[in-house]
Structures are given as structure tokens and as C-alpha cells.
Amino acid sequence: MSIYKDMGLKDIINASGKMTVLGCSTLDRRVSDYMREASDNFVEMEELINKAGEIIARYIGAEDVCVTVGAAAGIAISVAAILTEGDLDRIEKLPIFESDKKNIIIQKGHVVNFGAPIVQMIKLGGGNPIEVGQANKVEKYNIENNINENTKALLYIKSHHCVQKGMVSLEDMINIGKKHNIPVIVDGAAEENLKIYLQKGADLVIYSGGKALAGPTSGFIAGREDLIENCKLQYKGIGRVMKVSKECIAGLIKAVEIYFTDDHKAKAQKQKEKMEWLMDEINKIEGFSSVIEKDESGREIYRLKISVIREKLNMSAEEVIKYLKNGDPSIFTRNHYSNIGIIYIDPRPLNEGEEKIILNRFIGIGKIGKEGKK
């Protein structure tokens, strides 16, 4: 029984992914022990922020890093850093930025809600979001034709939430930025490759500490030394309400260390094998059909895609999801395509043996479906 059950809350099996709504990740004991040790001592926070940036930057090959409380904060802080250019008077006045030179260009297909609107994060940093192109098609000229003397940055969102086809590539976005001498910000919140976007030429790259890194509630911005220095200055302004604790900074450092020393290929293979076993078993249940599918944005994540065959199960995908959630423990699945009868199981957050509990729940749903036909 978890401490949440003791509080009167329901136990949860997270088959959805590293989702903020479910608390992102569970912590490796090495991370939580490190955080506990950090919590037992005092430290000068500015020095810790600088030292953490120095350590993480060495791992990922960045000029410098600014730690944050999360990736959403990273967007607001990055925008604020570019707009205020180190001017403390401007920093103290944010999010009101009294200048026309505050346009942040973003592709229409990247204007998503990740639990809150992306454009709201831009506005918190004082920016004026300029949405270009259409939701399913953006051309390079859509970006270039909207660049003017008021354009301060280009923002690229790398996420499964975004439209994956018909958008201007990151490479083209970076080339446009260099051509017009405009910085490019990449929101790579849940991305697994912590080096590639800097290597491609992005000026600032934002990551979550609680997703791919499986760390505590945290994040960081990596990139150009001058821009990172301006990011750190935001803690004298809007960053104050987004401050990250000493414990979480310590946990983030340890999570990064583990990330670069553990065998991720072996872990991904084990997760894939677990999903292959579950696929074979679920395919034995009338009303379900499942296959293994790689993450749509190219990450080494292999999820189980379960199609609900309504005419055989006598139940919709939404009804299946309801049964999964209403059980004890409550099972949360990945439901972005439930409207077309598809449910996903993400293996990354699953604890040992939870795949068997999931299977038993699906077997029970299959029996309910059969009884409904009688």
C-alpha cells in the first residue's frame, strides 16, 4: 500500500507515460538518497545554480545550463532572457514588456496544449506569440515572411503533442534563424537525446528533469553562455515564482549522472519484451487487437497499441478506459486516439509485475463484453 492510499487516495498503475498529471516519474533510489542528503544541509542557492549548470553542461556538451523547476518554466524564462537582454529594470517589469520588439514565431502545428497552452508560457516571459502557417502545413516562407524588426526568437516544439507531418524541420528553422541572426529556442521537454539539438545549432534547448531523465520536479535550459546568463537573471524577476529547491537541483544532477552512465538500450529492450508478452496475451482476448509501435517522434520507446473492436467487444474504447480507471488499482492508459478506438500502454513507468495486473483487467473487460452480448 502506498502513502497515497493511506491518505485516502487511490492506488494507480501508470501505463500512460511520464505524464505531469500522474507525477511524471518515480525516482531511482540513488536520486532520492541524494536529495535526502541535500535536504539535510544549507547551501547558497546562486552558487548551487551555477555549479549545477556547470556540471550538467559538461555532460551534454553545452556552453552553460540554467536549472529550472520544469520545462514549462524553461519556455517562459528563455523568452524572458532573450527579450530583456540582461536589463534588470526590464526583468523586474515582466511579464509586461513595453516594447514592440517581442515577437516569438511558432509554427501553427506546434501551438499545443500540454496541460496548459504553449502560448501562455511565451506570454509569461513577456513575448508576443506569432503563429505562422496552418495546423497541418507550414512552409519556410511562412516563417521568413513573418520575420521583421520586431522578431526576437523562433520557437520549435519537439513533442508528441505536435503535428508530426507538414511542419518546417528543425534544421530549416535553425538555418532561417542563422540567416536572420535570430535565436532559436527548442522545447525538447521529454526528449531523450540531450546533445543533438545543441549540436544542430539551436541557441537554447529546454528539457524536463522529470520525464526522460526520471528525476525530480525540475528541468534545465542549455545553450549559449550569454543567453544562459540572462536566463539565470530571471530569478530576480518572474523566475522567483518558478524557483527550484536545493533538493530538486541535487536530484536533477544525480539523475543526469545516472542517465549518462546506465545502459538505456538494455532497459528499452526489456520494456519492449514486456510489451511483446502483453501483446501476445491480449491478442487472445476477443474484441482486442494489439501491435507494438515505436514512439511517433522517433524516441526509443515501444508502446503497445491496442485496438478496441467494438462490434466484437460490445464496448467502445472510452468504456474500456473507464473500466480500467475505475478498478482497484486504477489503471491509466495513453488515450490520445481513443476517439478512433485505440488505447496505448507505455511500458516506461510500469513497476515489475504490473503488466500482469493490466492483462487481468483486460481479461475481465473481455468477459464483461461477452456477457453484454447475451
Coordinates of C-alpha atoms in Angstrom, one line a residue:
M1 CA 0.0 0.0 0.0
S2 CA 1.4 3.4 -0.9
I3 CA 1.4 6.5 1.2
Y4 CA -1.2 7.9 -1.1
K5 CA -3.6 5.0 -0.3
D6 CA -3.0 5.9 3.4
M7 CA -4.2 9.4 2.6
G8 CA -7.4 8.1 1.2
L9 CA -6.3 8.4 -2.5
K10 CA -6.5 5.6 -5.0
D11 CA -3.5 3.4 -6.0
I12 CA -2.5 3.9 -9.6
I13 CA -0.8 1.9 -12.2
N14 CA 0.7 4.3 -14.7
A15 CA 0.6 2.8 -18.2
S16 CA 0.2 6.3 -19.8
G17 CA 3.8 7.5 -19.8
K18 CA 5.8 10.1 -17.9
M19 CA 2.9 12.4 -17.6
T20 CA 2.8 15.5 -15.4
V21 CA -0.8 14.7 -14.5
L22 CA 0.4 11.5 -12.8
G23 CA 3.5 12.9 -11.2
C24 CA 5.9 12.3 -14.1
S25 CA 8.4 9.7 -12.8
T26 CA 9.2 7.5 -9.8
L27 CA 12.7 8.2 -8.5
D28 CA 15.7 5.8 -8.6
R29 CA 16.7 5.2 -5.0
R30 CA 20.1 6.8 -5.9
V31 CA 18.3 10.0 -6.8
S32 CA 16.1 10.1 -3.7
D33 CA 19.0 9.3 -1.4
Y34 CA 21.0 12.2 -2.9
M35 CA 18.0 14.5 -2.5
R36 CA 17.7 13.5 1.2
E37 CA 21.4 14.3 1.8
A38 CA 21.0 17.6 0.1
S39 CA 17.9 18.4 2.2
D40 CA 20.0 17.9 5.4
N41 CA 22.3 20.8 4.6
F42 CA 22.2 24.5 3.6
V43 CA 23.8 26.0 0.5
E44 CA 24.0 29.4 -1.2
M45 CA 21.4 29.0 -3.9
E46 CA 23.0 31.2 -6.5
E47 CA 26.3 29.2 -6.2
L48 CA 24.3 25.9 -6.4
I49 CA 22.5 27.0 -9.6
N50 CA 25.8 28.0 -11.2
K51 CA 27.6 24.8 -10.1
A52 CA 24.6 22.6 -11.3
G53 CA 24.7 24.4 -14.6
E54 CA 28.5 23.7 -14.9
I55 CA 28.1 20.0 -14.1
I56 CA 25.1 19.3 -16.4
A57 CA 26.8 21.4 -19.2
R58 CA 29.8 19.0 -19.1
Y59 CA 27.6 16.0 -19.6
I60 CA 25.7 17.4 -22.5
G61 CA 28.3 19.5 -24.2
A62 CA 26.7 22.9 -23.6
E63 CA 28.3 26.2 -23.1
D64 CA 26.2 26.6 -19.9
V65 CA 23.0 25.4 -18.3
C66 CA 20.3 27.1 -16.2
V67 CA 18.3 24.8 -13.9
T68 CA 14.5 25.4 -13.7
V69 CA 11.5 23.9 -11.9
G70 CA 10.4 22.3 -15.2
A71 CA 10.2 22.6 -18.9
A72 CA 7.2 25.0 -19.0
A73 CA 9.1 27.4 -16.8
G74 CA 12.0 26.9 -19.2
I75 CA 10.0 28.4 -22.0
A76 CA 8.9 31.4 -20.1
I77 CA 12.5 32.0 -18.8
S78 CA 14.1 31.5 -22.2
V79 CA 11.7 34.0 -23.8
A80 CA 12.3 36.5 -21.0
A81 CA 16.0 36.1 -21.2
I82 CA 16.0 36.9 -25.0
L83 CA 13.7 39.9 -24.6
T84 CA 15.3 41.5 -21.5
E85 CA 18.9 41.1 -22.7
G86 CA 20.2 41.3 -19.1
D87 CA 18.5 44.6 -18.2
L88 CA 17.3 44.2 -14.6
D89 CA 14.8 47.1 -15.0
R90 CA 13.1 45.1 -17.8
I91 CA 13.4 41.9 -15.8
E92 CA 11.6 43.4 -12.8
K93 CA 8.7 44.7 -15.0
L94 CA 7.9 41.3 -16.6
P95 CA 5.6 39.8 -17.8
I96 CA 4.7 43.3 -19.1
F97 CA 7.2 44.1 -21.8
E98 CA 6.8 47.6 -23.1
S99 CA 8.3 47.2 -26.5
D100 CA 7.1 46.2 -29.9
K101 CA 10.2 44.0 -30.3
K102 CA 8.9 40.9 -28.6
N103 CA 7.5 38.7 -31.3
I104 CA 8.2 35.0 -30.9
I105 CA 7.4 33.0 -34.1
I106 CA 5.9 29.5 -33.7
Q107 CA 4.5 27.1 -36.3
K108 CA 0.7 26.6 -36.1
G109 CA 1.1 22.9 -35.7
H110 CA 3.2 23.5 -32.6
V111 CA 0.6 25.6 -30.9
V112 CA -0.5 22.8 -28.5
N113 CA -1.8 22.4 -25.0
F114 CA 0.5 20.2 -22.9
G115 CA -1.7 20.7 -19.8
A116 CA -1.5 24.4 -20.3
P117 CA -1.2 26.4 -23.6
I118 CA 2.3 26.8 -25.0
V119 CA 1.5 30.4 -26.0
Q120 CA 0.7 31.2 -22.4
M121 CA 4.3 30.3 -21.5
I122 CA 5.5 32.7 -24.2
K123 CA 3.3 35.5 -22.8
L124 CA 4.5 34.8 -19.2
G125 CA 8.0 35.6 -20.5
G126 CA 6.8 38.9 -22.0
G127 CA 6.6 37.6 -25.5
N128 CA 4.1 38.0 -28.3
P129 CA 3.4 34.7 -30.0
I130 CA 3.2 34.9 -33.8
E131 CA 1.5 31.7 -35.1
V132 CA 2.5 31.0 -38.7
G133 CA 1.2 28.7 -41.4
Q134 CA -1.7 26.3 -40.9
A135 CA -2.2 23.5 -38.4
N136 CA -1.3 20.8 -40.9
K137 CA 1.1 22.6 -43.2
V138 CA 3.8 25.2 -42.7
E139 CA 6.3 26.3 -45.3
K140 CA 9.6 28.0 -44.9
Y141 CA 8.2 31.2 -46.4
N142 CA 5.5 31.3 -43.7
I143 CA 8.3 31.8 -41.2
E144 CA 10.5 34.1 -43.2
N145 CA 7.6 36.3 -44.4
N146 CA 6.7 37.0 -40.7
I147 CA 10.2 37.9 -39.7
N148 CA 10.6 41.7 -39.2
E149 CA 12.4 44.2 -36.9
N150 CA 10.1 43.1 -34.0
T151 CA 11.0 39.4 -34.2
K152 CA 13.1 38.3 -31.2
A153 CA 13.2 34.5 -31.5
L154 CA 11.9 31.4 -33.2
L155 CA 10.4 28.7 -31.0
Y156 CA 10.4 25.0 -32.1
I157 CA 8.4 22.4 -30.1
K158 CA 9.6 18.9 -30.3
S159 CA 6.8 16.8 -28.8
H160 CA 4.3 14.0 -29.5
H161 CA 1.6 16.6 -28.9
C162 CA 2.5 18.5 -32.1
V163 CA 1.6 17.8 -35.7
Q164 CA 4.3 15.4 -36.9
K165 CA 3.9 16.0 -40.7
G166 CA 3.9 19.1 -42.8
M167 CA 5.9 21.3 -40.4
V168 CA 9.2 23.1 -41.2
S169 CA 12.0 20.9 -39.9
L170 CA 14.2 22.0 -37.0
E171 CA 17.2 22.1 -39.4
D172 CA 15.4 24.5 -41.7
M173 CA 14.2 26.6 -38.7
I174 CA 17.8 26.8 -37.4
N175 CA 19.1 27.8 -40.9
I176 CA 16.4 30.6 -41.0
G177 CA 17.4 31.8 -37.6
K178 CA 21.1 32.0 -38.6
K179 CA 20.3 33.7 -41.8
H180 CA 18.3 36.4 -40.0
N181 CA 20.5 36.4 -36.8
I182 CA 17.6 35.4 -34.6
P183 CA 18.0 32.9 -31.8
V184 CA 16.2 29.5 -32.0
I185 CA 14.6 28.0 -28.8
V186 CA 13.9 24.3 -28.8
D187 CA 11.4 22.9 -26.3
G188 CA 12.6 19.3 -26.1
A189 CA 10.9 18.6 -22.7
A190 CA 10.5 14.9 -22.9
E191 CA 13.3 14.2 -25.5
E192 CA 15.9 11.5 -24.7
N193 CA 18.8 12.9 -26.7
L194 CA 20.3 15.7 -24.6
K195 CA 23.0 16.7 -27.1
I196 CA 21.5 16.6 -30.6
Y197 CA 19.7 19.9 -30.7
L198 CA 22.7 21.9 -29.5
Q199 CA 24.8 20.0 -32.0
K200 CA 22.4 21.0 -34.7
G201 CA 22.8 24.7 -33.8
A202 CA 19.9 25.6 -31.5
D203 CA 20.7 28.5 -29.3
L204 CA 18.6 27.4 -26.3
V205 CA 17.2 23.9 -25.6
I206 CA 14.8 23.1 -22.8
Y207 CA 14.4 19.8 -21.1
S208 CA 12.3 18.3 -18.3
G209 CA 14.1 16.7 -15.4
G210 CA 11.1 14.5 -14.5
K211 CA 10.5 12.8 -17.9
A212 CA 13.2 11.1 -19.9
L213 CA 15.7 11.7 -17.1
A214 CA 13.4 10.2 -14.5
G215 CA 14.4 12.9 -12.0
P216 CA 12.5 15.0 -9.6
T217 CA 10.3 18.0 -10.5
S218 CA 12.9 20.1 -12.3
G219 CA 14.3 20.9 -15.7
F220 CA 17.0 22.9 -17.4
I221 CA 17.8 25.2 -20.3
A222 CA 21.1 24.5 -22.1
G223 CA 22.8 26.7 -24.7
R224 CA 24.7 29.9 -25.4
E225 CA 26.6 31.2 -22.4
D226 CA 25.3 34.8 -22.9
L227 CA 21.7 33.7 -23.1
I228 CA 22.0 31.3 -20.2
E229 CA 23.4 34.1 -18.1
N230 CA 20.3 36.1 -18.9
C231 CA 18.2 33.1 -18.1
K232 CA 19.7 32.9 -14.6
L233 CA 19.0 36.6 -14.1
Q234 CA 15.3 35.9 -14.4
Y235 CA 15.4 34.5 -10.9
K236 CA 15.4 38.2 -9.9
G237 CA 12.0 38.5 -11.7
I238 CA 9.4 36.0 -12.9
G239 CA 11.8 33.1 -12.1
R240 CA 11.2 33.8 -8.5
V241 CA 7.7 32.2 -8.7
M242 CA 9.3 29.3 -10.6
K243 CA 12.2 28.6 -8.3
V244 CA 13.6 25.1 -7.9
S245 CA 14.6 23.8 -4.5
K246 CA 18.1 22.7 -3.4
E247 CA 16.8 19.1 -3.1
C248 CA 15.4 19.0 -6.6
I249 CA 18.6 20.6 -8.1
A250 CA 20.7 17.9 -6.4
G251 CA 18.3 15.2 -7.6
L252 CA 18.5 16.6 -11.1
I253 CA 22.3 16.4 -11.1
K254 CA 22.2 12.8 -9.9
A255 CA 19.5 11.9 -12.5
V256 CA 21.7 13.3 -15.3
E257 CA 24.7 11.4 -14.0
I258 CA 22.7 8.2 -13.9
Y259 CA 21.3 8.9 -17.4
F260 CA 24.7 9.1 -18.9
T261 CA 26.1 6.0 -17.1
D262 CA 23.3 3.5 -17.1
D263 CA 22.6 1.1 -20.0
H264 CA 19.4 2.6 -21.7
K265 CA 19.4 0.2 -24.6
A266 CA 19.1 -2.8 -22.3
K267 CA 16.3 -1.1 -20.4
A268 CA 14.4 -0.2 -23.6
Q269 CA 14.8 -3.8 -24.8
K270 CA 13.5 -5.2 -21.6
Q271 CA 10.5 -2.8 -21.8
K272 CA 9.9 -3.9 -25.4
E273 CA 10.0 -7.6 -24.4
K274 CA 7.4 -6.9 -21.7
M275 CA 5.1 -5.3 -24.2
E276 CA 5.6 -8.2 -26.7
W277 CA 4.4 -10.6 -23.9
L278 CA 1.4 -8.5 -23.2
M279 CA 0.6 -8.2 -26.9
D280 CA 0.5 -11.9 -27.3
E281 CA -1.8 -12.4 -24.3
I282 CA -4.2 -9.5 -25.2
N283 CA -4.5 -10.8 -28.7
K284 CA -6.0 -14.0 -27.2
I285 CA -8.9 -11.9 -25.9
E286 CA -11.9 -11.5 -28.3
G287 CA -12.5 -7.8 -29.0
F288 CA -8.9 -6.6 -28.9
S289 CA -6.1 -6.5 -31.4
S290 CA -2.7 -5.2 -30.5
V291 CA 0.7 -4.5 -32.0
I292 CA 4.0 -2.9 -30.9
E293 CA 4.5 0.6 -32.1
K294 CA 7.6 2.8 -31.8
D295 CA 7.1 6.4 -30.5
E296 CA 5.8 8.7 -33.1
S297 CA 8.6 11.3 -32.6
G298 CA 11.3 8.8 -33.0
R299 CA 12.3 8.1 -29.4
E300 CA 13.4 4.5 -28.4
I301 CA 10.0 3.9 -26.7
Y302 CA 8.0 0.8 -27.8
R303 CA 4.4 1.1 -26.7
L304 CA 1.6 -1.5 -27.1
K305 CA -1.1 -0.2 -29.4
I306 CA -4.5 -1.8 -28.6
S307 CA -7.4 -1.5 -31.0
V308 CA -10.8 -2.0 -29.5
I309 CA -13.0 -3.9 -31.9
R310 CA -16.4 -2.5 -30.8
E311 CA -18.6 -4.9 -32.8
K312 CA -16.8 -7.9 -31.1
L313 CA -16.4 -6.5 -27.6
N314 CA -19.7 -4.7 -27.5
M315 CA -17.9 -1.8 -25.8
S316 CA -16.2 1.4 -27.0
A317 CA -12.6 2.4 -26.3
E318 CA -13.9 5.1 -23.9
E319 CA -15.8 2.5 -22.0
V320 CA -12.7 0.3 -21.7
I321 CA -10.7 3.2 -20.4
K322 CA -13.5 3.9 -17.8
Y323 CA -13.3 0.2 -16.6
L324 CA -9.5 0.4 -16.4
K325 CA -9.6 3.7 -14.4
N326 CA -12.5 2.6 -12.1
G327 CA -10.8 -0.6 -10.9
D328 CA -8.5 -1.0 -7.9
P329 CA -5.8 -0.2 -8.6
S330 CA -6.8 2.4 -11.1
I331 CA -5.0 1.9 -14.5
F332 CA -4.2 5.0 -16.6
T333 CA -3.5 4.3 -20.2
R334 CA -2.4 6.6 -23.1
N335 CA -5.6 7.8 -24.7
H336 CA -4.8 10.3 -27.4
Y337 CA -6.5 8.2 -30.1
S338 CA -9.4 6.8 -28.0
N339 CA -11.8 8.5 -30.3
I340 CA -10.9 6.1 -33.1
G341 CA -10.8 3.1 -30.8
I342 CA -7.1 3.0 -29.9
I343 CA -5.5 2.7 -26.5
Y344 CA -1.8 2.7 -25.8
I345 CA 0.2 1.0 -23.0
D346 CA 3.5 2.8 -22.2
P347 CA 6.0 0.4 -20.5
R348 CA 8.4 3.0 -19.1
P349 CA 6.5 3.8 -15.8
L350 CA 5.4 0.2 -15.1
N351 CA 6.7 -1.5 -11.9
E352 CA 7.6 -5.2 -12.0
G353 CA 4.6 -7.4 -12.4
E354 CA 2.1 -4.6 -13.2
E355 CA 1.8 -5.8 -16.8
K356 CA 0.1 -8.9 -15.3
I357 CA -2.4 -6.8 -13.4
I358 CA -3.2 -4.9 -16.7
L359 CA -3.7 -8.2 -18.5
N360 CA -6.1 -9.5 -15.9
R361 CA -8.1 -6.3 -16.1
F362 CA -8.4 -6.7 -19.9
I363 CA -9.4 -10.3 -19.5
G364 CA -12.1 -9.1 -17.1
I365 CA -13.3 -6.5 -19.6
G366 CA -13.4 -9.2 -22.3
K367 CA -15.7 -11.2 -20.1
I368 CA -17.9 -8.2 -19.4
G369 CA -18.2 -7.7 -23.2
K370 CA -19.3 -11.3 -23.8
E371 CA -21.9 -11.1 -21.1
G372 CA -23.2 -7.8 -22.6
K373 CA -23.8 -9.7 -25.9
K374 CA -26.1 -12.3 -24.2

